[in-house]
Amino acid sequence: MTSHILTTAASGVDPFALRPFAAAKVSEISEATALSRVPPQERVNFHIGNPVQDSRLVQAYKRLLLGKEPGEPVNVQQIDRVAEELGLDPELQPLLELMFRSVDRSVTYLPRGGFSRNDPGPLAPLVREWLLERQEEPLEYDLGAESGKRELSLASGGRWEALRVLFSTLNEHLVSLPAAVLVWGIELPGHLLSFENLRVEQLAKSVSVAEAVTEHLRVAPDLPHFVLLGAVPSERDRRRLRFLALEEPLRIVEVSNAPNHLSLAREAGLAEIVLRILTPDFFFPELRTLSLTIILGNSELLAAFEKMHFQLKGTPSGPEIELLAFALQHPGFFAGPGKSRTAVGALELPAKTEQSGAPGAAAGLASLSRSIGNYLSRVEGLVGRTAAALEALSERVETRASGATSGAAQLLKRGAGRFSALRTSLDPLGHVALPELLELFARNLADPGWENELEAAFLSAFASQHPEYEPEACLALSGSARTALSLLGFHAGIREVVVPDLS
């Protein structure tokens, strides 16, 4: 990395410099509040569209979780007694505790990046420990407690959403534009190919990625280049890519879930040059349906990424962070039917092979396409079911909404009909008692069919309380109203929205 710094310093231009941009004012206020030394009980927390934070409301939600009426007396603080009254298997009691914590986490918004440097929360330290102590080769990432610069961040929505946020950051805030993005070992969906200032090119997996990057740098030596690795290159290509990254305007983004010993981040001088995007199946294959992602790398780029994440759709989901943290604290808990859960403790290191932790593009894409937990597929389904409503609207009002309709209609086949049966069906899990429901959740987390059933049950219950909505036009997704509006607007091509002042 030293030689690259000298090169950019000599020319006076850093091709990867980012234009400074301020986060939303409410986000800055929230961050300042979180970092203050004022005791939590003396702070005034800001809520963007959330209900008033009230312990009585939280307790009411926990009673509903237990199947109790809101006014029915139950001490949700005494988990042991609650579990005993439910007849809950002691093995499942930690899962009940997780559900209660998720209710607590659902009230307030998290800081940008999912945690603050003063209070890293449950997940970030676990991930850091995993990368330091549970890999064949340790790699350390700073949580910012002392330096104030974080090299680990959390994002919602899955791999494609993480790339959308990253591409949006580069497209709008990279000083030197346009930039070239060379994709190898994975095929990007169409919506990631249309950023105005990014020249995205798909490379054949059969070619040497190092040779292809070398040729692109020769043709356009003044452009900043990013190579997106969806698989682990050969040892020869890794050595060549390291040399290019140190000598040329090249940055590396890994989306292969490569373990430390196969990541280019382990190479001398590349810690600040390689950005890693990890999905939960990096830790355990049964977590492949979870949509949280871990971003590792350059602190300056991560700070910009976090601001863009907030700008586009808010901060990461608190309950999702709790769930992944729980899975790492309880290895094997979600192993599936016929597999025993292991106690919290030492974990085996992954086998040292070229494929360990780095699934091929085809397998990864197949898993993502099946995963109901994948954020993008949820959004595309929502867009598809919304297309008919947009078409009806365009008949009455001839505006640019018709353009959004045509864009959304392309997704109609993928999303239509998923919940059409909800008009007449009852909650498919309505007859299942809480202990059995927790057992089903523990055994079937990795099963997209189970997630589909769980989502249908939620929407059925929602529709029964809100008959004004058509069930087949509803979709459950993780996040806030801001998240839903952002994703719908992006994928449906909506660029202008009229919002009434309801203050």
Coordinates of C-alpha atoms in Angstrom, one line a residue:
M1 CA 0.0 0.0 0.0
T2 CA 3.0 2.3 0.5
S3 CA 3.8 2.5 -3.2
H4 CA 0.2 3.4 -4.0
I5 CA 0.2 6.2 -1.5
L6 CA 3.3 7.6 -3.0
T7 CA 1.9 7.4 -6.4
T8 CA -1.3 9.3 -5.5
A9 CA 0.6 11.8 -3.4
A10 CA 2.9 12.6 -6.3
S11 CA 0.1 13.2 -8.7
G12 CA -1.8 15.3 -6.1
V13 CA -5.0 13.3 -6.8
D14 CA -6.4 10.4 -4.9
P15 CA -8.7 8.6 -7.4
F16 CA -10.6 7.1 -4.5
A17 CA -11.2 10.3 -2.6
L18 CA -14.9 10.8 -1.6
R19 CA -16.7 14.1 -1.6
P20 CA -17.8 15.0 1.9
F21 CA -21.5 14.8 2.5
A22 CA -23.5 15.4 5.6
A23 CA -26.0 12.9 7.0
A24 CA -29.5 13.9 7.8
K25 CA -29.7 16.3 10.7
V26 CA -31.9 14.0 12.7
S27 CA -29.3 11.3 12.3
E28 CA -26.5 13.6 13.5
I29 CA -28.6 14.5 16.5
S30 CA -29.3 10.8 17.3
E31 CA -25.6 9.9 16.9
A32 CA -24.5 12.8 19.2
T33 CA -27.1 11.7 21.8
A34 CA -25.9 8.1 21.7
L35 CA -22.2 9.2 22.2
S36 CA -22.9 11.6 25.0
R37 CA -21.9 10.8 28.6
V38 CA -25.4 11.7 29.9
P39 CA -27.0 8.8 31.7
P40 CA -29.6 7.1 29.5
Q41 CA -32.5 7.8 31.9
E42 CA -31.7 11.6 31.5
R43 CA -31.6 11.6 27.7
V44 CA -34.4 12.6 25.3
N45 CA -34.3 10.0 22.4
F46 CA -35.6 11.1 19.0
H47 CA -38.0 8.8 17.2
I48 CA -38.7 9.1 13.5
G49 CA -42.2 7.9 13.0
N50 CA -42.0 5.5 15.9
P51 CA -44.7 5.3 18.6
V52 CA -43.9 7.0 21.9
Q53 CA -41.3 4.9 23.9
D54 CA -43.3 3.6 26.8
S55 CA -42.5 0.6 28.9
R56 CA -46.2 -0.2 29.2
L57 CA -46.5 -0.4 25.4
V58 CA -43.5 -2.7 25.3
Q59 CA -44.9 -4.9 28.0
A60 CA -48.2 -5.1 26.1
Y61 CA -46.5 -6.3 23.0
K62 CA -44.7 -9.0 25.0
R63 CA -48.1 -10.1 26.4
L64 CA -49.4 -10.4 22.9
L65 CA -46.3 -12.5 22.0
L66 CA -47.3 -14.9 24.8
G67 CA -50.9 -15.1 23.5
K68 CA -52.2 -13.0 26.4
E69 CA -54.6 -10.2 26.2
P70 CA -53.0 -6.7 26.6
G71 CA -54.6 -6.3 30.0
E72 CA -54.0 -9.8 31.3
P73 CA -51.6 -9.9 34.2
V74 CA -48.3 -11.6 33.4
N75 CA -44.8 -10.7 34.7
V76 CA -42.7 -10.8 31.5
Q77 CA -39.6 -10.0 33.5
Q78 CA -39.6 -13.4 35.1
I79 CA -38.7 -15.5 32.1
D80 CA -38.2 -18.7 34.1
R81 CA -41.7 -18.6 35.5
V82 CA -43.3 -17.6 32.1
A83 CA -41.5 -20.6 30.4
E84 CA -42.7 -22.9 33.2
E85 CA -46.3 -21.7 32.8
L86 CA -46.1 -22.3 29.0
G87 CA -44.7 -25.8 29.5
L88 CA -41.7 -24.7 27.4
D89 CA -38.8 -27.1 26.8
P90 CA -35.9 -25.5 28.8
E91 CA -33.8 -25.9 25.6
L92 CA -36.1 -23.3 23.9
Q93 CA -36.1 -20.8 26.8
P94 CA -33.2 -18.8 25.2
L95 CA -35.3 -18.4 22.1
L96 CA -38.2 -16.9 24.1
E97 CA -35.7 -14.5 25.7
L98 CA -34.6 -13.6 22.2
M99 CA -38.2 -12.8 21.2
F100 CA -38.5 -10.5 24.2
R101 CA -35.3 -8.7 23.3
S102 CA -36.5 -8.3 19.8
V103 CA -39.6 -6.5 21.0
D104 CA -37.3 -4.1 23.0
R105 CA -35.1 -3.6 19.9
S106 CA -38.1 -2.8 17.7
V107 CA -38.9 0.5 19.5
T108 CA -35.9 2.7 18.9
Y109 CA -33.8 3.2 15.8
L110 CA -30.2 1.9 15.9
P111 CA -27.2 4.2 15.2
R112 CA -25.8 4.3 11.7
G113 CA -23.9 1.1 11.0
G114 CA -26.0 -0.8 13.6
F115 CA -24.0 0.2 16.6
S116 CA -22.1 3.1 18.2
R117 CA -18.4 3.0 19.2
N118 CA -19.3 3.5 22.8
D119 CA -21.9 0.8 22.8
P120 CA -21.1 -1.9 20.2
G121 CA -24.2 -4.0 21.1
P122 CA -24.3 -7.8 20.9
L123 CA -23.3 -8.5 17.4
A124 CA -20.2 -6.4 16.4
P125 CA -18.0 -7.8 19.1
L126 CA -19.0 -11.4 18.2
V127 CA -18.1 -10.9 14.6
R128 CA -14.8 -9.2 15.5
E129 CA -14.0 -12.1 17.8
W130 CA -14.9 -14.7 15.2
L131 CA -12.6 -13.1 12.6
L132 CA -9.8 -12.9 15.2
E133 CA -10.1 -16.2 17.0
R134 CA -12.3 -18.6 15.0
Q135 CA -10.5 -18.5 11.6
E136 CA -7.4 -20.2 10.4
E137 CA -5.7 -16.8 10.1
P138 CA -6.8 -13.9 12.3
L139 CA -7.7 -10.5 10.9
E140 CA -8.5 -7.6 13.2
Y141 CA -11.1 -5.0 12.4
D142 CA -11.5 -1.8 14.6
L143 CA -14.9 -1.1 16.2
G144 CA -13.8 2.5 16.8
A145 CA -13.9 2.5 20.6
E146 CA -10.5 4.2 20.8
S147 CA -9.7 5.5 17.3
G148 CA -13.2 6.7 16.5
K149 CA -12.8 5.0 13.1
R150 CA -14.8 1.9 12.5
E151 CA -13.7 -0.9 10.1
L152 CA -16.8 -3.0 10.7
S153 CA -20.4 -2.0 9.8
L154 CA -23.8 -3.7 9.6
A155 CA -26.3 -3.4 6.8
S156 CA -29.8 -4.7 6.1
G157 CA -31.2 -6.3 3.0
G158 CA -28.8 -8.9 1.8
R159 CA -25.9 -9.0 -0.6
W160 CA -27.6 -7.1 -3.5
E161 CA -28.8 -4.4 -1.2
A162 CA -25.3 -3.9 0.3
L163 CA -24.0 -3.5 -3.3
R164 CA -26.8 -1.1 -4.1
V165 CA -25.8 1.1 -1.2
L166 CA -22.1 0.8 -2.1
F167 CA -22.7 1.6 -5.7
S168 CA -24.9 4.6 -4.8
T169 CA -22.1 5.9 -2.5
L170 CA -19.5 5.6 -5.3
N171 CA -21.9 6.9 -8.0
E172 CA -22.7 10.1 -6.1
H173 CA -19.6 10.8 -3.9
L174 CA -16.5 9.5 -5.6
V175 CA -14.4 12.5 -6.7
S176 CA -13.0 10.9 -9.8
L177 CA -15.8 9.8 -12.1
P178 CA -16.7 7.8 -14.0
A179 CA -15.4 4.7 -12.3
A180 CA -15.0 1.1 -13.7
V181 CA -16.5 -1.8 -11.9
L182 CA -15.3 -5.2 -13.1
V183 CA -17.4 -8.2 -11.9
W184 CA -16.0 -11.7 -11.7
G185 CA -17.3 -14.9 -10.3
I186 CA -20.9 -13.7 -9.8
E187 CA -23.7 -12.3 -12.0
L188 CA -25.3 -9.1 -10.8
P189 CA -29.0 -8.4 -11.2
G190 CA -30.1 -5.8 -13.7
H191 CA -30.8 -3.0 -11.3
L192 CA -27.1 -2.9 -10.2
L193 CA -26.0 -2.3 -13.8
S194 CA -27.6 1.1 -14.4
F195 CA -25.7 3.6 -12.2
E196 CA -24.9 6.7 -14.3
N197 CA -21.3 7.2 -13.3
L198 CA -20.3 3.5 -12.9
R199 CA -19.2 1.5 -15.9
V200 CA -20.1 -2.0 -14.8
E201 CA -18.7 -4.9 -16.9
Q202 CA -19.3 -8.6 -16.4
L203 CA -16.2 -10.7 -16.8
A204 CA -16.4 -14.4 -17.7
K205 CA -15.5 -16.6 -14.8
S206 CA -13.4 -18.7 -17.2
V207 CA -10.9 -15.9 -17.8
S208 CA -8.1 -15.0 -15.5
V209 CA -9.5 -12.1 -13.4
A210 CA -6.0 -10.7 -12.9
E211 CA -5.3 -10.6 -16.7
A212 CA -8.7 -9.0 -17.4
V213 CA -8.1 -6.3 -14.8
T214 CA -4.6 -5.7 -16.1
E215 CA -6.0 -5.1 -19.6
H216 CA -8.7 -2.7 -18.4
L217 CA -6.2 -0.7 -16.4
R218 CA -4.0 -0.5 -19.5
V219 CA -6.9 0.8 -21.7
A220 CA -8.2 3.3 -19.1
P221 CA -5.3 4.1 -16.7
D222 CA -6.8 7.3 -15.3
L223 CA -10.1 5.7 -14.2
P224 CA -10.6 4.4 -10.6
H225 CA -11.2 0.7 -10.9
F226 CA -13.1 -1.7 -8.6
V227 CA -13.0 -5.4 -9.1
L228 CA -15.9 -7.3 -7.6
L229 CA -15.0 -10.9 -6.7
G230 CA -17.9 -13.3 -6.3
A231 CA -15.5 -16.3 -5.9
V232 CA -12.0 -17.0 -4.7
P233 CA -9.4 -16.5 -7.5
S234 CA -6.5 -18.8 -7.9
E235 CA -3.3 -18.2 -5.9
R236 CA -1.6 -16.8 -9.0
D237 CA -4.4 -14.3 -9.7
R238 CA -4.4 -13.3 -6.0
R239 CA -0.7 -12.5 -6.1
R240 CA -1.2 -10.5 -9.3
L241 CA -4.2 -8.6 -8.0
R242 CA -2.2 -7.6 -4.9
F243 CA 0.5 -6.2 -7.0
L244 CA -2.0 -4.3 -9.2
A245 CA -3.9 -2.9 -6.1
L246 CA -0.6 -1.5 -4.7
E247 CA 0.6 0.0 -7.9
E248 CA -2.6 1.0 -9.9
P249 CA -5.9 2.8 -9.2
L250 CA -7.6 -0.4 -8.1
R251 CA -9.8 -1.4 -5.2
I252 CA -11.1 -4.9 -4.4
V253 CA -14.6 -5.8 -3.2
E254 CA -15.1 -9.4 -2.0
V255 CA -18.6 -10.8 -2.0
S256 CA -17.5 -14.4 -2.0
N257 CA -17.7 -15.1 1.8
A258 CA -14.1 -16.0 1.6
P259 CA -12.6 -17.0 5.0
N260 CA -9.7 -14.9 6.3
H261 CA -7.0 -17.2 4.9
L262 CA -8.4 -16.9 1.3
S263 CA -9.3 -13.2 1.5
L264 CA -7.0 -10.7 -0.2
A265 CA -7.4 -8.5 2.9
R266 CA -4.8 -10.8 4.6
E267 CA -2.2 -9.7 2.1
A268 CA 0.4 -7.2 3.2
G269 CA -0.7 -3.7 2.4
L270 CA -4.2 -4.5 1.4
A271 CA -6.2 -4.1 4.6
E272 CA -7.3 -0.6 3.5
I273 CA -7.8 -1.6 -0.1
V274 CA -10.1 -4.7 0.2
L275 CA -13.8 -4.3 1.2
R276 CA -15.4 -7.5 2.4
I277 CA -19.2 -8.1 2.3
L278 CA -20.1 -11.1 4.4
T279 CA -23.5 -12.8 4.6
P280 CA -24.7 -14.9 7.6
D281 CA -23.9 -18.2 5.9
F282 CA -20.2 -17.2 6.3
F283 CA -20.7 -18.4 9.9
F284 CA -23.1 -21.3 9.5
P285 CA -24.9 -22.6 6.3
E286 CA -28.2 -22.7 8.1
L287 CA -28.2 -18.9 8.4
R288 CA -28.3 -18.4 4.6
T289 CA -31.9 -17.0 4.7
L290 CA -31.0 -14.1 7.1
S291 CA -30.6 -10.8 5.2
L292 CA -28.2 -8.9 7.5
T293 CA -24.7 -8.3 6.0
I294 CA -21.4 -7.4 7.6
I295 CA -19.2 -4.9 5.8
L296 CA -15.5 -4.8 6.6
G297 CA -12.7 -2.5 5.4
N298 CA -11.6 1.1 5.0
S299 CA -13.1 3.3 7.7
E300 CA -13.6 6.3 5.4
L301 CA -15.5 4.3 2.8
L302 CA -17.6 2.6 5.6
A303 CA -18.5 6.0 7.1
A304 CA -19.8 7.1 3.7
F305 CA -21.6 3.8 3.2
E306 CA -23.4 4.2 6.5
K307 CA -24.6 7.7 5.7
M308 CA -25.8 6.4 2.3
H309 CA -27.6 3.5 4.0
F310 CA -29.3 5.9 6.3
Q311 CA -30.2 8.3 3.4
L312 CA -31.6 5.5 1.3
K313 CA -33.5 3.5 3.9
G314 CA -32.6 4.2 7.5
T315 CA -30.5 2.2 9.9
P316 CA -30.2 -1.6 10.1
S317 CA -32.9 -3.7 11.7
G318 CA -32.4 -4.2 15.5
P319 CA -34.3 -7.6 15.7
E320 CA -32.2 -8.9 12.8
I321 CA -29.0 -8.0 14.6
E322 CA -30.4 -9.7 17.8
L323 CA -31.2 -12.9 15.8
L324 CA -27.7 -13.2 14.2
A325 CA -26.0 -12.5 17.5
F326 CA -28.1 -15.2 19.1
A327 CA -27.2 -17.6 16.4
L328 CA -23.5 -16.9 16.9
Q329 CA -23.8 -17.3 20.7
H330 CA -25.7 -20.6 20.3
P331 CA -23.9 -22.6 17.6
G332 CA -26.1 -25.3 16.1
F333 CA -29.3 -23.9 17.6
F334 CA -30.8 -23.6 14.1
A335 CA -29.2 -26.7 12.7
G336 CA -32.5 -28.1 11.4
P337 CA -34.5 -31.3 11.9
G338 CA -32.6 -34.3 13.1
K339 CA -29.5 -32.3 14.2
S340 CA -28.7 -31.8 17.8
R341 CA -28.0 -28.3 19.1
T342 CA -24.6 -27.8 20.6
A343 CA -23.9 -25.9 23.7
V344 CA -22.3 -22.4 23.7
G345 CA -18.6 -22.9 23.6
A346 CA -15.7 -23.6 21.3
L347 CA -16.3 -23.8 17.6
E348 CA -14.5 -25.8 15.0
L349 CA -12.4 -24.0 12.5
P350 CA -13.4 -24.3 8.9
A351 CA -11.6 -26.8 6.7
K352 CA -8.7 -25.2 4.8
T353 CA -9.8 -25.6 1.3
E354 CA -10.2 -23.3 -1.7
Q355 CA -13.9 -23.6 -1.4
S356 CA -14.3 -23.2 2.4
G357 CA -16.7 -20.4 3.1
A358 CA -16.7 -19.3 -0.5
P359 CA -19.6 -20.8 -2.4
G360 CA -19.6 -20.6 -6.2
A361 CA -21.8 -18.1 -7.9
A362 CA -24.3 -20.6 -9.1
A363 CA -24.9 -22.1 -5.7
G364 CA -25.0 -18.6 -4.1
L365 CA -27.5 -17.3 -6.6
A366 CA -29.7 -20.4 -6.3
S367 CA -29.8 -20.0 -2.6
L368 CA -30.6 -16.3 -2.8
S369 CA -33.3 -16.8 -5.4
R370 CA -35.0 -19.3 -3.1
S371 CA -34.6 -17.3 0.0
I372 CA -37.7 -15.5 1.2
G373 CA -35.4 -13.7 3.6
N374 CA -33.6 -12.0 0.8
Y375 CA -34.7 -8.4 0.9
L376 CA -34.6 -7.9 -2.8
S377 CA -37.0 -10.7 -3.6
R378 CA -39.4 -9.3 -1.0
V379 CA -39.3 -5.9 -2.6
E380 CA -39.7 -7.2 -6.1
G381 CA -42.8 -9.1 -4.9
L382 CA -44.2 -5.9 -3.5
V383 CA -43.5 -4.1 -6.7
G384 CA -45.2 -6.8 -8.7
R385 CA -48.3 -6.7 -6.7
T386 CA -48.4 -3.0 -6.7
A387 CA -48.2 -2.8 -10.5
A388 CA -51.9 -3.2 -11.0
A389 CA -52.7 -0.4 -8.6
L390 CA -50.2 1.9 -10.4
E391 CA -51.8 1.0 -13.7
A392 CA -55.3 1.9 -12.4
L393 CA -53.9 5.2 -11.1
S394 CA -52.3 6.0 -14.4
E395 CA -55.7 5.7 -16.1
R396 CA -57.0 8.5 -13.9
V397 CA -53.9 10.7 -13.7
E398 CA -51.5 10.9 -16.6
T399 CA -48.2 11.5 -14.9
R400 CA -44.8 10.1 -14.7
A401 CA -46.3 7.3 -12.6
S402 CA -47.0 5.5 -15.8
G403 CA -43.2 5.1 -16.2
A404 CA -43.0 3.6 -12.8
T405 CA -45.8 1.2 -13.7
S406 CA -44.0 -0.2 -16.7
G407 CA -40.8 -0.7 -14.7
A408 CA -42.7 -2.4 -11.9
A409 CA -44.6 -4.6 -14.4
Q410 CA -41.4 -6.4 -15.4
L411 CA -41.4 -7.8 -11.9
L412 CA -45.0 -8.9 -11.9
K413 CA -44.5 -12.5 -12.8
R414 CA -42.0 -13.0 -10.0
G415 CA -44.2 -11.6 -7.3
A416 CA -47.8 -12.0 -8.4
G417 CA -50.1 -14.5 -6.7
R418 CA -47.8 -15.2 -3.8
F419 CA -50.4 -14.4 -1.2
S420 CA -53.6 -14.4 -3.4
A421 CA -55.0 -17.2 -1.2
L422 CA -55.0 -15.0 1.8
R423 CA -58.4 -13.5 0.8
T424 CA -60.1 -16.7 2.0
S425 CA -57.5 -18.5 4.1
L426 CA -57.1 -18.3 7.9
D427 CA -53.8 -17.9 9.7
P428 CA -51.9 -21.2 8.8
L429 CA -50.2 -21.1 12.2
G430 CA -53.1 -19.7 14.2
H431 CA -53.7 -23.1 15.8
V432 CA -50.1 -23.6 16.9
A433 CA -49.3 -22.9 20.5
L434 CA -46.3 -20.8 21.4
P435 CA -44.0 -23.6 22.5
E436 CA -44.6 -25.5 19.3
L437 CA -44.2 -22.3 17.3
L438 CA -40.8 -21.7 18.9
E439 CA -39.7 -25.3 18.1
L440 CA -40.8 -24.8 14.5
F441 CA -38.8 -21.6 14.3
A442 CA -35.7 -23.2 15.7
R443 CA -35.9 -26.2 13.4
N444 CA -36.9 -24.5 10.2
L445 CA -35.0 -21.2 10.1
A446 CA -33.1 -22.3 7.0
D447 CA -36.2 -23.4 5.1
P448 CA -37.6 -20.8 2.7
G449 CA -40.9 -22.7 2.7
W450 CA -41.2 -22.2 6.4
E451 CA -40.4 -18.5 6.1
N452 CA -43.1 -18.3 3.4
E453 CA -45.6 -19.9 5.7
L454 CA -44.6 -17.6 8.6
E455 CA -44.9 -14.5 6.5
A456 CA -48.3 -15.7 5.2
A457 CA -49.4 -16.2 8.8
F458 CA -48.3 -12.7 9.7
L459 CA -50.1 -11.1 6.8
S460 CA -53.2 -13.1 7.5
A461 CA -53.3 -11.8 11.1
F462 CA -52.6 -8.3 9.8
A463 CA -55.3 -8.4 7.2
S464 CA -57.8 -9.6 9.8
Q465 CA -57.1 -6.5 11.8
H466 CA -57.1 -4.2 8.8
P467 CA -59.9 -5.3 6.4
E468 CA -59.4 -2.0 4.5
Y469 CA -56.3 -3.6 2.8
E470 CA -56.3 -6.3 0.1
P471 CA -54.2 -9.2 1.5
E472 CA -52.6 -10.1 -1.8
A473 CA -51.4 -6.5 -2.1
C474 CA -49.5 -6.6 1.2
L475 CA -46.0 -7.7 1.9
A476 CA -44.1 -8.0 5.1
L477 CA -40.5 -6.7 5.1
S478 CA -37.9 -5.9 7.7
G479 CA -37.4 -2.2 8.4
S480 CA -39.4 1.0 8.6
A481 CA -41.8 2.8 6.3
R482 CA -38.7 4.7 5.1
T483 CA -37.2 1.4 4.0
A484 CA -40.2 0.3 2.1
L485 CA -40.7 3.6 0.3
S486 CA -37.0 3.7 -0.6
L487 CA -36.9 0.2 -2.1
L488 CA -40.2 0.6 -3.9
G489 CA -39.2 3.9 -5.3
F490 CA -35.9 2.6 -6.6
H491 CA -37.2 -0.6 -8.2
A492 CA -40.4 0.9 -9.6
G493 CA -38.6 3.9 -11.1
I494 CA -40.4 6.5 -8.9
R495 CA -38.4 9.7 -8.7
E496 CA -40.8 12.3 -7.4
V497 CA -43.3 12.0 -4.6
V498 CA -45.9 14.4 -3.2
V499 CA -46.1 14.2 0.5
P500 CA -48.9 16.1 2.5
D501 CA -47.9 18.0 5.6
L502 CA -49.6 16.2 8.4
S503 CA -48.0 18.1 11.2

